[in-house]
Coordinates of C-alpha atoms in Angstrom, one line a residue:
X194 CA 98.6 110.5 81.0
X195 CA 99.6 112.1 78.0
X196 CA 97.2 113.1 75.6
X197 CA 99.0 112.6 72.0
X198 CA 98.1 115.3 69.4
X199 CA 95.5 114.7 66.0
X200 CA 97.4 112.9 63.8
X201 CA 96.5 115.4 61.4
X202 CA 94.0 118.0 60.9
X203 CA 90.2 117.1 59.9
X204 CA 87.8 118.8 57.8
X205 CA 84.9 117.0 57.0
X206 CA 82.0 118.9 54.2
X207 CA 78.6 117.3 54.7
X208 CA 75.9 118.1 52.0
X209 CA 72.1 117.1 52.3
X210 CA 70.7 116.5 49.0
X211 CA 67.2 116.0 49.9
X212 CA 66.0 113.3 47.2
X213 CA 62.5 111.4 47.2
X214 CA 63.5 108.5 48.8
X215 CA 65.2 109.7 51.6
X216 CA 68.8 111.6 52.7
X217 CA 71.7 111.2 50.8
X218 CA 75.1 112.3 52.9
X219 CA 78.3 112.9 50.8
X220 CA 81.6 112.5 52.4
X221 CA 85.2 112.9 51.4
X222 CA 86.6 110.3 49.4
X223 CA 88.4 108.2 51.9
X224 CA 85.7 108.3 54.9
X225 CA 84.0 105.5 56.0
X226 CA 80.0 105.5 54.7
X227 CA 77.8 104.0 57.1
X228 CA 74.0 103.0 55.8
X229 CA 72.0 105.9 55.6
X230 CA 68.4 106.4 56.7
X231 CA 65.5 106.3 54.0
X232 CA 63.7 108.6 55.5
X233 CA 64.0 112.6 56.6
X234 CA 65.7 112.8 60.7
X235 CA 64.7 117.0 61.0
X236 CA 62.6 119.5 59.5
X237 CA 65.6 122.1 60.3
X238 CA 67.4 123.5 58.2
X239 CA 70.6 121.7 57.3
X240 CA 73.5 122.6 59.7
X241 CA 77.1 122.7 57.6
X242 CA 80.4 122.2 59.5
X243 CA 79.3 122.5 62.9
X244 CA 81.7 120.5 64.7
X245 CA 82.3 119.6 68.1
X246 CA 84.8 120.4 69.7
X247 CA 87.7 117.3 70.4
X248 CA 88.2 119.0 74.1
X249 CA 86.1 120.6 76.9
X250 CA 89.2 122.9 77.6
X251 CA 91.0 121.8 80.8
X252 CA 94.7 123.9 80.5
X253 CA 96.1 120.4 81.6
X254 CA 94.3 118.1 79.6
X255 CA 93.3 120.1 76.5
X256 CA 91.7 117.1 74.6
X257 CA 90.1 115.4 77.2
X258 CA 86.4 115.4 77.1
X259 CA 84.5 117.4 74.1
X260 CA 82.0 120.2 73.3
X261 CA 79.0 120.6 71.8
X262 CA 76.8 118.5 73.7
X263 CA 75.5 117.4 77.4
X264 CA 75.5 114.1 78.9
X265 CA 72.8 113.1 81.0
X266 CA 73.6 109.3 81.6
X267 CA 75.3 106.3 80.6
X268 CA 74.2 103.0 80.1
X269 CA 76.9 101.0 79.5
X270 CA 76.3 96.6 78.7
X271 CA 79.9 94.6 78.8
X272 CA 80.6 91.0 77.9
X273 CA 84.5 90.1 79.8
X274 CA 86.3 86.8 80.0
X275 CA 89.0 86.9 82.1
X276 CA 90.0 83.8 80.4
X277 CA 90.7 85.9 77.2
X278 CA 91.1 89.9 78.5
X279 CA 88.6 90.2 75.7
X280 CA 85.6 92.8 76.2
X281 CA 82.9 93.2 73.7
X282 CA 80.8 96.6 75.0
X283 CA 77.5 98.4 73.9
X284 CA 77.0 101.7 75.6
X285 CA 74.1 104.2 75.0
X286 CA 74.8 107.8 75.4
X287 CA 71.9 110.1 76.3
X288 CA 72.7 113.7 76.1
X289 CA 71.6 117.4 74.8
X290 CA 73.3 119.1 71.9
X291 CA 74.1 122.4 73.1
X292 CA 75.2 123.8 69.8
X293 CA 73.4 123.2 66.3
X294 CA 76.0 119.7 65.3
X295 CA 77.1 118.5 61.8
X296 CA 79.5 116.1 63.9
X297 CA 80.7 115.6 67.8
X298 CA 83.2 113.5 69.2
X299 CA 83.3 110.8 72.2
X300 CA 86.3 109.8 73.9
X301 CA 87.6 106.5 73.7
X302 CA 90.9 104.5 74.2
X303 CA 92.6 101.3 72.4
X304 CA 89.3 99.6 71.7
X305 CA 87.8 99.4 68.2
X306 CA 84.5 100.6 67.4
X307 CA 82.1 98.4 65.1
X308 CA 79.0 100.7 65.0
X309 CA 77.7 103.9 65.8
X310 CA 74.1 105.4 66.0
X311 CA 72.7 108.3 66.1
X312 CA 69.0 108.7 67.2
X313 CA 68.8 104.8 67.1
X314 CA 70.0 105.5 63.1
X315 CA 73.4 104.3 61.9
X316 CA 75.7 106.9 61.6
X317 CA 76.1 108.8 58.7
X318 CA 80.5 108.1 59.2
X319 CA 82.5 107.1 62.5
X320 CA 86.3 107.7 62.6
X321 CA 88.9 106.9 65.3
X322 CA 91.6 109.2 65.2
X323 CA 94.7 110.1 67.1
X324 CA 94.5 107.6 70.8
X325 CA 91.0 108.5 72.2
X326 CA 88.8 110.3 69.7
X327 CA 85.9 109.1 68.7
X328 CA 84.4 111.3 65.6
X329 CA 80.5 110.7 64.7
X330 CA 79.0 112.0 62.0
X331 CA 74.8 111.7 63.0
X332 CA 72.6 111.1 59.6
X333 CA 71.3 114.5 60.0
X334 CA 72.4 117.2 61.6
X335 CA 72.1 117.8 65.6
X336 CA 70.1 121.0 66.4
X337 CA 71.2 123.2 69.2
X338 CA 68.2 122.0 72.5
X339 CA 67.7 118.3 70.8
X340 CA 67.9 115.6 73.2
X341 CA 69.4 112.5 71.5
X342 CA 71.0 109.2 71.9
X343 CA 74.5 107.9 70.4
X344 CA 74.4 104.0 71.0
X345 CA 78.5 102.5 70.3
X346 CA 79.3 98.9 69.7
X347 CA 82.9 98.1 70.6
X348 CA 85.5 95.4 71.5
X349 CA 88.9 94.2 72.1
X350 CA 91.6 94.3 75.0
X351 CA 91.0 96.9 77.4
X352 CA 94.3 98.4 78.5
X353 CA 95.8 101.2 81.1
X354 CA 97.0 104.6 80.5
X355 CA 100.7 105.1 81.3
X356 CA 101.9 108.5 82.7
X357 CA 105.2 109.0 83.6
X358 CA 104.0 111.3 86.5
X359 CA 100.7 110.4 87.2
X360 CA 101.4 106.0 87.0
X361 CA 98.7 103.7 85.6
X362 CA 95.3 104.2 85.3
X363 CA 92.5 102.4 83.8
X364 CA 91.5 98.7 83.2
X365 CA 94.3 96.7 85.2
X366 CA 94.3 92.9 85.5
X367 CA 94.5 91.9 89.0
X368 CA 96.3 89.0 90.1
X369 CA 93.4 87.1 90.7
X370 CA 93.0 87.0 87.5
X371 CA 90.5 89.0 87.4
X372 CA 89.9 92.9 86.1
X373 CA 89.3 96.5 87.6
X374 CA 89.0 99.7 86.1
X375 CA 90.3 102.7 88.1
X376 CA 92.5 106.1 88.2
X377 CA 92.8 109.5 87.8
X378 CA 92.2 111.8 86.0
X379 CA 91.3 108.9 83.2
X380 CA 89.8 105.9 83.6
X381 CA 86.7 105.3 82.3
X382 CA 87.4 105.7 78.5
X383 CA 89.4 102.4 78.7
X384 CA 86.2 100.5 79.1
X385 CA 83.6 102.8 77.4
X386 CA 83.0 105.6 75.5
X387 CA 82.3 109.0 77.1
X388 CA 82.7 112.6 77.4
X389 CA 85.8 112.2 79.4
X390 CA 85.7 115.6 81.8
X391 CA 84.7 115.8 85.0
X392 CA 82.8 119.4 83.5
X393 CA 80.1 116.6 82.0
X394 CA 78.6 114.8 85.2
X395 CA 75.6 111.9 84.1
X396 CA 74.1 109.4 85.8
X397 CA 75.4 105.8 85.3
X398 CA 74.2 102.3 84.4
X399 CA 75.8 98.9 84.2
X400 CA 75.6 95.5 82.9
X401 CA 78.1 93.3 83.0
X402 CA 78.1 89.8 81.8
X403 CA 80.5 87.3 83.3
X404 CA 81.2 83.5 83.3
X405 CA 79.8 82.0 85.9
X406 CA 81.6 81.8 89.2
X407 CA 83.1 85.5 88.4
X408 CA 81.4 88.1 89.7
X409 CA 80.8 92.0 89.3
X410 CA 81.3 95.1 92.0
X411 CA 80.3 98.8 90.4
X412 CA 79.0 102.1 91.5
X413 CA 75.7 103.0 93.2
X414 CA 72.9 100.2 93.9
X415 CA 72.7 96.6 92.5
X416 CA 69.9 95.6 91.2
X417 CA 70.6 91.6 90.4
X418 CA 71.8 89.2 88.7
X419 CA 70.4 86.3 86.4
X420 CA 72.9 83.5 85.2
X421 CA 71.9 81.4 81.7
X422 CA 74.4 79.5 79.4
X423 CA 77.4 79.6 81.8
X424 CA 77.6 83.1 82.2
X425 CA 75.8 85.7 84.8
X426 CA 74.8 89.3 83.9
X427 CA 75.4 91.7 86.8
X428 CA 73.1 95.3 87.2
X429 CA 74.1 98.7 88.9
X430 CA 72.5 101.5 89.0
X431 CA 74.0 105.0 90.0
X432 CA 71.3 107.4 89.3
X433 CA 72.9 111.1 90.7
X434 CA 75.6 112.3 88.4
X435 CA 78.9 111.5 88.4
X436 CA 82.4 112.3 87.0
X437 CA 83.8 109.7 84.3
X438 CA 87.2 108.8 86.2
X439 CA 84.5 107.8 89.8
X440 CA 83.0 105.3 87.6
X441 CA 84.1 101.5 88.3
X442 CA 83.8 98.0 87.6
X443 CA 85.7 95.1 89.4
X444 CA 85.3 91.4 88.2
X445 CA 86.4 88.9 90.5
X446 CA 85.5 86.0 92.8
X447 CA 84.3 88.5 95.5
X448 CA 82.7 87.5 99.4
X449 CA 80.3 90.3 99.2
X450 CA 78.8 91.4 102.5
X451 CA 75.5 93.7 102.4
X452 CA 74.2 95.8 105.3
X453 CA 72.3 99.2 105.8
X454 CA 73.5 102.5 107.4
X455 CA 70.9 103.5 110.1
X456 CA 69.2 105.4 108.2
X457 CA 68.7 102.5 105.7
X458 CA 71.1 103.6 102.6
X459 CA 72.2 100.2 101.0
X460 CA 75.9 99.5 102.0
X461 CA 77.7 96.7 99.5
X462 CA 81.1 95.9 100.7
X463 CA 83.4 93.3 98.4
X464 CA 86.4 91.8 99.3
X465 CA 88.8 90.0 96.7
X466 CA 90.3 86.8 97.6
X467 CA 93.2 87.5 100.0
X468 CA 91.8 90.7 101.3
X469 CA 89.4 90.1 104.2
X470 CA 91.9 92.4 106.4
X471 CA 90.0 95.3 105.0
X472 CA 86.7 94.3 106.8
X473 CA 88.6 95.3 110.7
X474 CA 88.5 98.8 109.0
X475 CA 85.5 98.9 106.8
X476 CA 83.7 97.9 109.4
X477 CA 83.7 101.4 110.3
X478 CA 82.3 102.5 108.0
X479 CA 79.0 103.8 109.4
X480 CA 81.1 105.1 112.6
X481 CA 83.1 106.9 109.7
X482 CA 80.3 108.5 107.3
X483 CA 78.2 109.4 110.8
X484 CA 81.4 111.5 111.9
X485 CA 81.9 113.2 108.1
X486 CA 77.9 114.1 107.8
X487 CA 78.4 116.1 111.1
X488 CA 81.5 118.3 109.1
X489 CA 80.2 118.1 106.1
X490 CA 76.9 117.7 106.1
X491 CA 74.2 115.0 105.3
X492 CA 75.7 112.1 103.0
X493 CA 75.1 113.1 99.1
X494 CA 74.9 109.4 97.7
X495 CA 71.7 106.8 97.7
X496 CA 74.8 104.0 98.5
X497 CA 77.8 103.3 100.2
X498 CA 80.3 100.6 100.5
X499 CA 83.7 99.7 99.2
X500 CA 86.0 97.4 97.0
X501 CA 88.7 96.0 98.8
X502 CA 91.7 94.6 95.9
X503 CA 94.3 92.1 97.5
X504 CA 96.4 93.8 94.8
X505 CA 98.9 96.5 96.3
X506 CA 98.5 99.1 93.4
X507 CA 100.2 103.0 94.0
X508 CA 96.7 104.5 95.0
X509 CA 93.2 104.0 96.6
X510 CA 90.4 105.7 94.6
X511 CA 87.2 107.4 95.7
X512 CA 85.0 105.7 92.9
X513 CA 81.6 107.3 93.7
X514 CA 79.4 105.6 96.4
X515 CA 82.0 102.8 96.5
X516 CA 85.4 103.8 97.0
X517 CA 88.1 101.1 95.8
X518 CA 91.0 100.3 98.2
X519 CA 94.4 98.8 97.5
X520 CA 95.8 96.1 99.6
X521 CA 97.5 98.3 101.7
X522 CA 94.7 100.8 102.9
X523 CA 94.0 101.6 106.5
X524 CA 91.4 103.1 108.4
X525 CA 93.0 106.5 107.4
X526 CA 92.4 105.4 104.0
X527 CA 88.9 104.8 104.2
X528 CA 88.1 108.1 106.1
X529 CA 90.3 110.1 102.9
X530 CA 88.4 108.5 100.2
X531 CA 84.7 108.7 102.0
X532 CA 85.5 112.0 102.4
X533 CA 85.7 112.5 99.1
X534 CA 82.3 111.5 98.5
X535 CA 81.5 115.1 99.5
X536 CA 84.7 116.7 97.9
X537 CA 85.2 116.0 94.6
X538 CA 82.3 113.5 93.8
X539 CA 79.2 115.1 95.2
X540 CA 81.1 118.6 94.7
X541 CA 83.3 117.9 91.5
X542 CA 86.3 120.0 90.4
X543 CA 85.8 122.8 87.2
X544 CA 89.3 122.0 85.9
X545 CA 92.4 119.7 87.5
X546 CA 94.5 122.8 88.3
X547 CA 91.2 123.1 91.4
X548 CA 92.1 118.8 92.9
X549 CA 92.9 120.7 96.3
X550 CA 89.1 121.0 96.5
X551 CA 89.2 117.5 96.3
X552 CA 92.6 116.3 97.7
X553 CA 93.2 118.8 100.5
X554 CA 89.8 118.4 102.6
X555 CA 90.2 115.0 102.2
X556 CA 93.7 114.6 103.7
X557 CA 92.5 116.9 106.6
X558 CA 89.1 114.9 106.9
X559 CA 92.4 112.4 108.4
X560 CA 93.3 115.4 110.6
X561 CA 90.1 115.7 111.7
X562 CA 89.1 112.5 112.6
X563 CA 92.9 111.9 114.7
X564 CA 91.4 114.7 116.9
X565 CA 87.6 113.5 117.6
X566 CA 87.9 110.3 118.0
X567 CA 92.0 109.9 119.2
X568 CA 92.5 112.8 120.8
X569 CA 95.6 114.5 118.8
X570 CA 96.4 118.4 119.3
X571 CA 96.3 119.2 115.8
X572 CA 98.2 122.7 116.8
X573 CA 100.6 120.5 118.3
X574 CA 101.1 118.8 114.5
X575 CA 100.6 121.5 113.2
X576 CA 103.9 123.4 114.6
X577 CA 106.0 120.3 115.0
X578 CA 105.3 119.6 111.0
X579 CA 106.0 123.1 109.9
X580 CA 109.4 123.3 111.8
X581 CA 110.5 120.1 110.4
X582 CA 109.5 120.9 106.5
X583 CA 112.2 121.2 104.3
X584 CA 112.7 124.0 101.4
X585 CA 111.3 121.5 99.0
X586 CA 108.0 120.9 100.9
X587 CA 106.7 124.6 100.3
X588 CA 107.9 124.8 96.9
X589 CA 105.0 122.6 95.8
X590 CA 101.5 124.7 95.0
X591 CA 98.3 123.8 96.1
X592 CA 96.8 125.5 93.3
X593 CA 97.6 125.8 89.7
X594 CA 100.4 123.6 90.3
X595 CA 101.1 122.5 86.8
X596 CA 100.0 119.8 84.9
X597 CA 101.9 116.4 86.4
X598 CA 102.0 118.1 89.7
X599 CA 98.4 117.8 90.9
X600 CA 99.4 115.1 93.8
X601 CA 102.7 116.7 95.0
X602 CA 101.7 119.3 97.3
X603 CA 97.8 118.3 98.5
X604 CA 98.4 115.5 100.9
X605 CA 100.4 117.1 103.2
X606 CA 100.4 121.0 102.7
X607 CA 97.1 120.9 101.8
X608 CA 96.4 119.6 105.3
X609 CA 98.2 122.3 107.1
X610 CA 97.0 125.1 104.5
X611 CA 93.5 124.0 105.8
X612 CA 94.4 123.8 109.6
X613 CA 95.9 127.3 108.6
X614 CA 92.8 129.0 106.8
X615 CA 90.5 127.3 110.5
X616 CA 92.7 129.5 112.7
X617 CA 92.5 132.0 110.5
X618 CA 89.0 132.5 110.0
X619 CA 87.7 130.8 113.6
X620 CA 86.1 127.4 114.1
X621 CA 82.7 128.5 113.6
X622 CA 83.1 130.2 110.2
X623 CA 85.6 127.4 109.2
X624 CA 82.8 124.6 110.2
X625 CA 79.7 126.9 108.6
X626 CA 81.5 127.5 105.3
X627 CA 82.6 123.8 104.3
X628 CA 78.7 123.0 105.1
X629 CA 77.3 126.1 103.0
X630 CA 80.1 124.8 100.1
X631 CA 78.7 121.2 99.6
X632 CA 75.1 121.6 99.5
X633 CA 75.2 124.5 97.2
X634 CA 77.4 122.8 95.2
X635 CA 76.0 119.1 95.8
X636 CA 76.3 117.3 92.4
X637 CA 77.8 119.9 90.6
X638 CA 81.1 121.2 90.0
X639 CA 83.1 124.0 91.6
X640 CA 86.6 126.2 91.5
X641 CA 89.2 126.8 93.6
X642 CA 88.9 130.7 93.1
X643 CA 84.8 130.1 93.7
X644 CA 86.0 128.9 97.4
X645 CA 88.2 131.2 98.3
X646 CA 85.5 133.7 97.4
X647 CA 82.8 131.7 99.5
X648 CA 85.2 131.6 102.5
X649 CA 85.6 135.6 102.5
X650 CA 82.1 136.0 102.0
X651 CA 81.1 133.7 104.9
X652 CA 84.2 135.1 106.9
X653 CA 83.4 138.7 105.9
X654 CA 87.4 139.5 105.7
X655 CA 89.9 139.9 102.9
X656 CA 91.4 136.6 102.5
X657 CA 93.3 137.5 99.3
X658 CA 96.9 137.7 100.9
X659 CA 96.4 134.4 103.3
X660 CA 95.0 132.1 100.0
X661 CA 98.2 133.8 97.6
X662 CA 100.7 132.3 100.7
X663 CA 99.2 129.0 101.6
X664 CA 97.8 128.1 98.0
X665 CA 99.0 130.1 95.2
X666 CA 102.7 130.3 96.3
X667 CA 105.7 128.0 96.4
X668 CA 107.6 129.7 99.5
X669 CA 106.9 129.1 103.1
X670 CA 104.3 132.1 104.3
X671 CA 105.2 134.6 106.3
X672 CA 104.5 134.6 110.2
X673 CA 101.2 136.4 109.9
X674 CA 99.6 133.4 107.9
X675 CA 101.8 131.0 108.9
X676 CA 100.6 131.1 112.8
X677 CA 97.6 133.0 112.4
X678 CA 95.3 132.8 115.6
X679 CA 96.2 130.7 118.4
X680 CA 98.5 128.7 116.2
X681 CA 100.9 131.9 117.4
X682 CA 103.6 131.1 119.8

């Protein structure tokens, strides 16, 4: 969605006047003064105008996420009635300043924020400028190496992002009644506050109170639920980190069904009213994750599962350890999105010109399974798909595609771009590589350019003309790398 520009520039001069009863903070006339604290924060010397950046630097999405500082987890405490769409929030931030900090901002969308601390202090001032930024100006200055917590009291309607390219993402009413936050590449900051890049990976905790007779699907493990007063408080727990847009929450009157993979990782499987069709296929599930371990290697999550909406929303989502399914999904569905559990949660895109990482091994995961477990040639596909694309279908880039065009091209080029690069390379390099790739990358991010280099270092050949064809160019490849191997006639 678009990201709309400041609303005007912002220059904030903080001055510690070091008195005997405490810290004094001046601020321009104008800016809100929060209570100050009576009593020293730092014995380092005062830090003046060292700001944060109000974007972590994606060439797409310039002001998504922010600089300055680290996030190392979430714990995020709701109050929703779906009765009223209204949501009163409380989420603690624990992170690392990685620059000395008179102010940092968090990203935010169409909710207003009642309080801000800083190191369990009120905030020296907290403004909310342009659609999503959050600015927080701490007490006393952040020092480059401090671990610290930022605690944000918020409320009000949650709403979606609109994009005129990318659709609707965020916190979505579902026709239950209900609520469920999901989408890409935003999501999360509808909801709660966050540093909204998928550069920042933290772990992630929930609480989410509900009236009773509602209940509350999110990422990673439940840990219970106590009701009191006509309302019950939900907990999950997703301790390995995680990418703002996987994180969930789904509020409805689920049948929740619990079971364990074989080797005993928690599976929670939800359905909404009017959606038990999805259990034929998530029923599967441990059939489907077995097969992926063997390609990819051993599952990277301490949970699995998945939320299965009656609503037929435009996309499925691989929400981390529980992916979240539209009405339509199918069993192709539910192989894509656990296949992104290894690409593109467990191994997370650098910037959003890389989603092929993500996008294209899933949609061949698809291929993949059609040939172990239905017997398709996929050099059979393979041809009969490339003789029947049109102009159009190679004029879409699998890499650096432009912003708005991350989706075009990886669904279907991306799967014969892969099926391309196996022949090209030989099964056993092809298999070995995308093994080597997610556990040196498990629960961190990665590149597109970082891949191609790992697959001509595994492969030991130049690879530089085959990845400009298939992923860098909008032209149908020449012979040489468009039948490479036994895909030639």
């Amino acid at each position: 969605m678009a990201i709309s520009p400041k609303a005007r520039p912002y220059l904030l001069v903080l001055v510690l006047v070091l008195v005997a009863t405490g810290i004094v903070v001046a601020t321009l006339p104008g800016e809100k003064q929060q209570a100050r604290p009576t009593t020293a924060e730092s014995t380092a010397p005062p830090v003046v105008d060292a700001e944060g950046g109000d974007g972590a630097g994606d060439e797409y999405y310039p002001q998504d996420g922010n600089t300055g500082y680290d996030v190392s987890g979430y714990d995020v405490s709701i109050t929703y009635d779906p009765a009223t769409r209204q949501l009163e929030g409380v989420t603690k931030i624990t992170a690392k300043a990685t620059a000395d900090l008179s102010r940092f901002n968090l990203d935010l969308y169409a909710l207003k924020v009642t309080a801000v601390d800083v190191r369990e202090k009120p905030a020296a001032t907290y403004l909310q400028e342009g659609d999503h930024e959050l600015v927080v100006t701490p007490a006393a200055p952040l020092v480059n190496g401090e671990e610290f917590t930022t605690t944000v009291r918020y409320g009000g309607e949650p709403t979606v992002f609109q994009d005129r390219a990318l659709g609707r993402s965020g916190w979505q009413i579902s026709s239950s009644g209900g609520a469920f936050a999901a989408g890409e590449p935003h999501s999360a900051t509808t909801w709660f506050p966050a540093n909204d890049t998928p550069r920042d990976k933290a772990s992630f905790s929930l609480t989410a109170r509900v009236p009773e007779g509602w209940s509350v699907i999110s990422n990673g493990v439940e840990e219970g639920a106590t009701t009191a007063d006509g309302w019950t408080s939900f907990r999950w727990v997703a301790e390995q980190p995680m990418a703002t847009y996987l994180t969930t929450i789904a509020i409805d009157k689920w049948t929740v069904e619990r079971s364990t993979l074989p080797d005993g990782t928690p599976v929670v499987d939800a359905y909404a009213p009017g959606a038990q069709d999805g259990r034929r296929h998530q029923e599967r599930l441990p059939e489907v994750l077995a097969f992926l371990s063997e390609k990819f290697g051993p599952y990277p999550f301490r949970s699995a599962g998945g939320i299965f909406l009656a609503d037929n929303i435009g996309f499925s989502l691989e929400t981390q350890t529980r992916p979240i399914y539209a009405g339509w999904a199918d069993l192709d569905t539910v192989v894509h999105e656990n296949a992104h559990q290894w690409f593109g949660n467990s191994v997370s895109l650098e910037n959003w010109a890389d989603i092929c990482l993500n996008e294209c091994f899933a949609s061949y995961a698809q291929w993949l399974w059609d040939e172990a477990k239905e017997g398709v040639d996929l050099d059979d596909r393979y041809r009969a798909e490339v003789e029947g694309a049109r102009d159009s279908f190679w004029r879409r880039k699998l890499y650096d595609m432009g912003r708005g065009n991350e989706f075009k091209g990886v669904y279907d080029k991306g799967q014969l771009a892969l099926h391309a690069l196996r022949h090209r390379v030989g099964d056993d390099v092809f298999n070995r590589a995308i093994k080597d790739w997610t556990t040196a990358n498990r629960d961190g991010n990665a590149s597109w350019p970082e891949f191609e280099a790992h697959v001509e270092q595994a492969s030991g050949q130049d690879l530089d003309a085959f990845f400009a064809a298939w992923f860098r160019g909008d032209e149908i490849p020449e012979d040489e790398h468009l039948y490479p191997g036994s895909l030639r006639r």
